[in-house]
mmCIF file of C-alpha atoms in Angstrom:
data_model
loop_
_atom_site.group_PDB
_atom_site.id
_atom_site.type_symbol
_atom_site.label_atom_id
_atom_site.label_comp_id
_atom_site.label_asym_id
_atom_site.label_seq_id
_atom_site.Cartn_x
_atom_site.Cartn_y
_atom_site.Cartn_z
ATOM 1 C CA UNK J 15 16.417 8.087 15.137
ATOM 2 C CA UNK J 16 16.776 9.312 18.782
ATOM 3 C CA UNK J 17 13.513 11.336 18.736
ATOM 4 C CA UNK J 18 11.559 8.149 17.455
ATOM 5 C CA UNK J 19 13.118 5.886 20.039
ATOM 6 C CA UNK J 20 9.854 5.892 22.400
ATOM 7 C CA UNK J 21 7.610 5.505 19.260
ATOM 8 C CA UNK J 22 9.666 2.666 17.747
ATOM 9 C CA UNK J 23 9.191 0.444 20.891
ATOM 10 C CA UNK J 24 5.443 0.208 20.321
ATOM 11 C CA UNK J 25 4.787 -3.493 19.719
ATOM 12 C CA UNK J 26 1.931 -2.576 17.093
ATOM 13 C CA UNK J 27 4.765 -1.328 14.884
ATOM 14 C CA UNK J 28 6.337 -4.604 14.553
ATOM 15 C CA UNK J 29 3.798 -7.156 15.628
ATOM 16 C CA UNK J 30 2.327 -9.689 13.145
ATOM 17 C CA UNK J 31 -1.341 -9.373 14.051
ATOM 18 C CA UNK J 32 -4.376 -8.952 11.616
ATOM 19 C CA UNK J 33 -5.236 -5.462 13.225
ATOM 20 C CA UNK J 34 -1.916 -3.996 12.387
ATOM 21 C CA UNK J 35 -0.775 -5.859 9.381
ATOM 22 C CA UNK J 36 -3.936 -5.333 7.206
ATOM 23 C CA UNK J 37 -4.256 -1.734 7.579
ATOM 24 C CA UNK J 38 -0.315 -1.489 6.907
ATOM 25 C CA UNK J 39 -0.662 -3.558 3.679
ATOM 26 C CA UNK J 40 -3.467 -1.125 2.477
ATOM 27 C CA UNK J 41 -1.573 2.007 3.379
ATOM 28 C CA UNK J 42 1.517 0.755 1.422
ATOM 29 C CA UNK J 43 -0.483 0.077 -1.616
ATOM 30 C CA UNK J 44 -2.108 3.511 -1.332
ATOM 31 C CA UNK J 45 1.304 5.257 -1.171
ATOM 32 C CA UNK J 46 2.669 3.017 -4.097
ATOM 33 C CA UNK J 47 0.260 4.784 -6.583
ATOM 34 C CA UNK J 48 1.440 8.300 -5.625
ATOM 35 C CA UNK J 49 3.594 9.932 -8.312
ATOM 36 C CA UNK J 50 6.518 11.096 -6.002
ATOM 37 C CA UNK J 51 9.793 9.468 -5.010
ATOM 38 C CA UNK J 52 10.590 7.695 -1.856
ATOM 39 C CA UNK J 53 7.521 5.454 -1.316
ATOM 40 C CA UNK J 54 9.400 3.263 0.987
ATOM 41 C CA UNK J 55 10.371 5.845 3.328
ATOM 42 C CA UNK J 56 7.072 7.649 3.108
ATOM 43 C CA UNK J 57 5.240 4.395 3.850
ATOM 44 C CA UNK J 58 7.249 3.708 6.874
ATOM 45 C CA UNK J 59 6.695 7.270 8.297
ATOM 46 C CA UNK J 60 2.913 7.064 7.548
ATOM 47 C CA UNK J 61 2.966 3.678 9.412
ATOM 48 C CA UNK J 62 4.660 5.046 12.169
ATOM 49 C CA UNK J 63 2.332 8.141 12.449
ATOM 50 C CA UNK J 64 -0.745 5.610 12.042
ATOM 51 C CA UNK J 65 0.635 3.092 14.528
ATOM 52 C CA UNK J 66 0.444 0.060 12.102
ATOM 53 C CA UNK J 67 3.075 -2.445 11.173
ATOM 54 C CA UNK J 68 6.165 -0.560 9.546
ATOM 55 C CA UNK J 69 7.788 -3.404 7.659
ATOM 56 C CA UNK J 70 4.555 -4.421 5.966
ATOM 57 C CA UNK J 71 3.847 -0.728 4.809
ATOM 58 C CA UNK J 72 7.318 -0.256 3.641
ATOM 59 C CA UNK J 73 7.469 -3.494 1.651
ATOM 60 C CA UNK J 74 3.868 -3.227 0.192
ATOM 61 C CA UNK J 75 5.006 0.157 -1.365
ATOM 62 C CA UNK J 76 7.235 -1.997 -3.593
ATOM 63 C CA UNK J 77 4.307 -2.635 -5.973
ATOM 64 C CA UNK J 78 5.481 0.535 -7.596
ATOM 65 C CA UNK J 79 8.734 -0.326 -9.147
ATOM 66 C CA UNK J 80 10.560 0.318 -12.519
ATOM 67 C CA UNK J 81 8.579 -2.496 -14.228
ATOM 68 C CA UNK J 82 5.045 -1.251 -13.032
ATOM 69 C CA UNK J 83 5.527 2.696 -12.790
ATOM 70 C CA UNK J 84 4.777 3.244 -16.574
ATOM 71 C CA UNK J 85 1.539 1.285 -16.581
ATOM 72 C CA UNK J 86 0.397 2.563 -13.147
ATOM 73 C CA UNK J 87 0.959 6.228 -14.006
ATOM 74 C CA UNK J 88 -0.326 6.045 -17.553
ATOM 75 C CA UNK J 89 -3.562 4.653 -16.395
ATOM 76 C CA UNK J 90 -3.847 7.067 -13.591
ATOM 77 C CA UNK J 91 -3.285 9.978 -16.112
ATOM 78 C CA UNK J 92 -5.944 8.383 -18.412
ATOM 79 C CA UNK J 93 -8.478 8.025 -15.487
ATOM 80 C CA UNK J 94 -7.765 11.558 -14.286
ATOM 81 C CA UNK J 95 -8.114 12.984 -17.844
ATOM 82 C CA UNK J 96 -11.397 11.394 -18.528
ATOM 83 C CA UNK J 97 -12.904 12.403 -14.981
ATOM 84 C CA UNK J 98 -11.648 15.957 -15.629
ATOM 85 C CA UNK J 99 -12.863 16.056 -19.272
ATOM 86 C CA UNK J 100 -9.215 16.977 -20.596
ATOM 87 C CA UNK J 101 -7.990 15.750 -24.013
ATOM 88 C CA UNK J 102 -5.225 13.196 -23.579
ATOM 89 C CA UNK J 103 -1.672 14.412 -24.526
ATOM 90 C CA UNK J 104 0.815 11.817 -25.704
ATOM 91 C CA UNK J 105 3.641 11.430 -23.420
ATOM 92 C CA UNK J 106 6.502 9.039 -22.300
ATOM 93 C CA UNK J 107 7.307 8.325 -18.697
ATOM 94 C CA UNK J 108 11.086 8.658 -17.616
ATOM 95 C CA UNK J 109 12.749 9.486 -14.342
ATOM 96 C CA UNK J 110 14.531 12.745 -15.297
ATOM 97 C CA UNK J 111 14.600 16.344 -14.485
ATOM 98 C CA UNK J 112 13.711 17.225 -17.969
ATOM 99 C CA UNK J 113 10.635 15.004 -17.889
ATOM 100 C CA UNK J 114 9.477 16.734 -14.661
ATOM 101 C CA UNK J 115 10.034 20.250 -15.991
ATOM 102 C CA UNK J 116 8.603 19.742 -19.450
ATOM 103 C CA UNK J 117 5.906 17.087 -19.281
ATOM 104 C CA UNK J 118 5.020 16.598 -15.870
ATOM 105 C CA UNK J 119 4.069 20.230 -15.193
ATOM 106 C CA UNK J 120 1.417 19.729 -18.101
ATOM 107 C CA UNK J 121 -0.200 16.442 -16.814
ATOM 108 C CA UNK J 122 0.087 16.546 -12.996
ATOM 109 C CA UNK J 123 -3.618 17.344 -12.329
ATOM 110 C CA UNK J 124 -5.016 14.546 -14.024
ATOM 111 C CA UNK J 125 -2.146 12.071 -13.065
ATOM 112 C CA UNK J 126 -2.664 12.998 -9.397
ATOM 113 C CA UNK J 127 -6.399 12.660 -9.472
ATOM 114 C CA UNK J 128 -6.060 9.364 -11.029
ATOM 115 C CA UNK J 129 -3.259 8.149 -8.712
ATOM 116 C CA UNK J 130 -5.262 9.112 -5.690
ATOM 117 C CA UNK J 131 -8.439 7.098 -7.063
ATOM 118 C CA UNK J 132 -6.499 4.160 -8.183
ATOM 119 C CA UNK J 133 -4.391 4.174 -4.980
ATOM 120 C CA UNK J 134 -7.653 4.220 -2.975
ATOM 121 C CA UNK J 135 -9.136 1.556 -4.905
ATOM 122 C CA UNK J 136 -6.139 -0.625 -4.619
ATOM 123 C CA UNK J 137 -5.914 0.166 -0.761
ATOM 124 C CA UNK J 138 -9.669 -0.896 -0.404
ATOM 125 C CA UNK J 139 -9.180 -4.081 -2.455
ATOM 126 C CA UNK J 140 -6.047 -4.931 -0.868
ATOM 127 C CA UNK J 141 -7.565 -4.391 2.757
ATOM 128 C CA UNK J 142 -10.532 -6.632 1.945
ATOM 129 C CA UNK J 143 -8.566 -9.212 0.350
ATOM 130 C CA UNK J 144 -5.902 -9.679 3.050
ATOM 131 C CA UNK J 145 -8.477 -9.331 5.747
ATOM 132 C CA UNK J 146 -10.589 -12.260 4.169
ATOM 133 C CA UNK J 147 -7.517 -14.541 3.542
ATOM 134 C CA UNK J 148 -6.291 -13.732 6.995
ATOM 135 C CA UNK J 149 -9.665 -14.642 8.544
ATOM 136 C CA UNK J 150 -10.021 -17.708 6.375
ATOM 137 C CA UNK J 151 -6.438 -18.893 7.246
ATOM 138 C CA UNK J 152 -7.265 -18.406 11.100
ATOM 139 C CA UNK J 153 -10.452 -20.433 10.780
ATOM 140 C CA UNK J 154 -8.619 -23.199 8.977
ATOM 141 C CA UNK J 155 -5.872 -23.217 11.663
ATOM 142 C CA UNK J 156 -8.568 -23.366 14.466
ATOM 143 C CA UNK J 157 -10.382 -26.046 12.785
ATOM 144 C CA UNK J 158 -7.313 -28.119 12.505
ATOM 145 C CA UNK J 159 -6.370 -27.692 16.151
ATOM 146 C CA UNK J 160 -10.094 -28.806 17.080
ATOM 147 C CA UNK J 161 -9.588 -31.770 14.820
ATOM 148 C CA UNK J 162 -6.383 -32.747 16.391
ATOM 149 C CA UNK J 163 -7.845 -32.386 19.991
ATOM 150 C CA UNK J 164 -10.775 -34.464 18.949
ATOM 151 C CA UNK J 165 -8.362 -37.226 17.507
ATOM 152 C CA UNK J 166 -6.457 -37.358 20.767
ATOM 153 C CA UNK J 167 -9.753 -37.495 22.900
ATOM 154 C CA UNK J 168 -11.122 -40.413 20.720
ATOM 155 C CA UNK J 169 -7.940 -42.526 20.987
#
């Protein structure tokens, strides 16, 4: 980690502010939909490169886990196939070299297209949703502080 020492001391990478957390969450959601291993590591490296919150980007990639992988990649494949106009091929998803060498080589193009589109949609929805919740929470916090200040002034 020595080459990254100066970069890792940047407060944006660890701070909890809306302008660094919301994009990191969105980035992690996008990466979670990509059909390759090492989402958490790639999310952390991408967050480092983009100067957003590393822990949030890494944790939000965990949307893709053994319970959600098959539905995510199956719908990505269906979406990509329908956009490309390809006929659907029946396949089962499994994490093995045999599956990669025999099945994935035949379906990678529609799966990758669908993954990028679904990942982009998830990133946009995640960004907008978290940003709205963050702003509403901040407005509520400020209103409570104003109410407390007004209560003290009236007493």
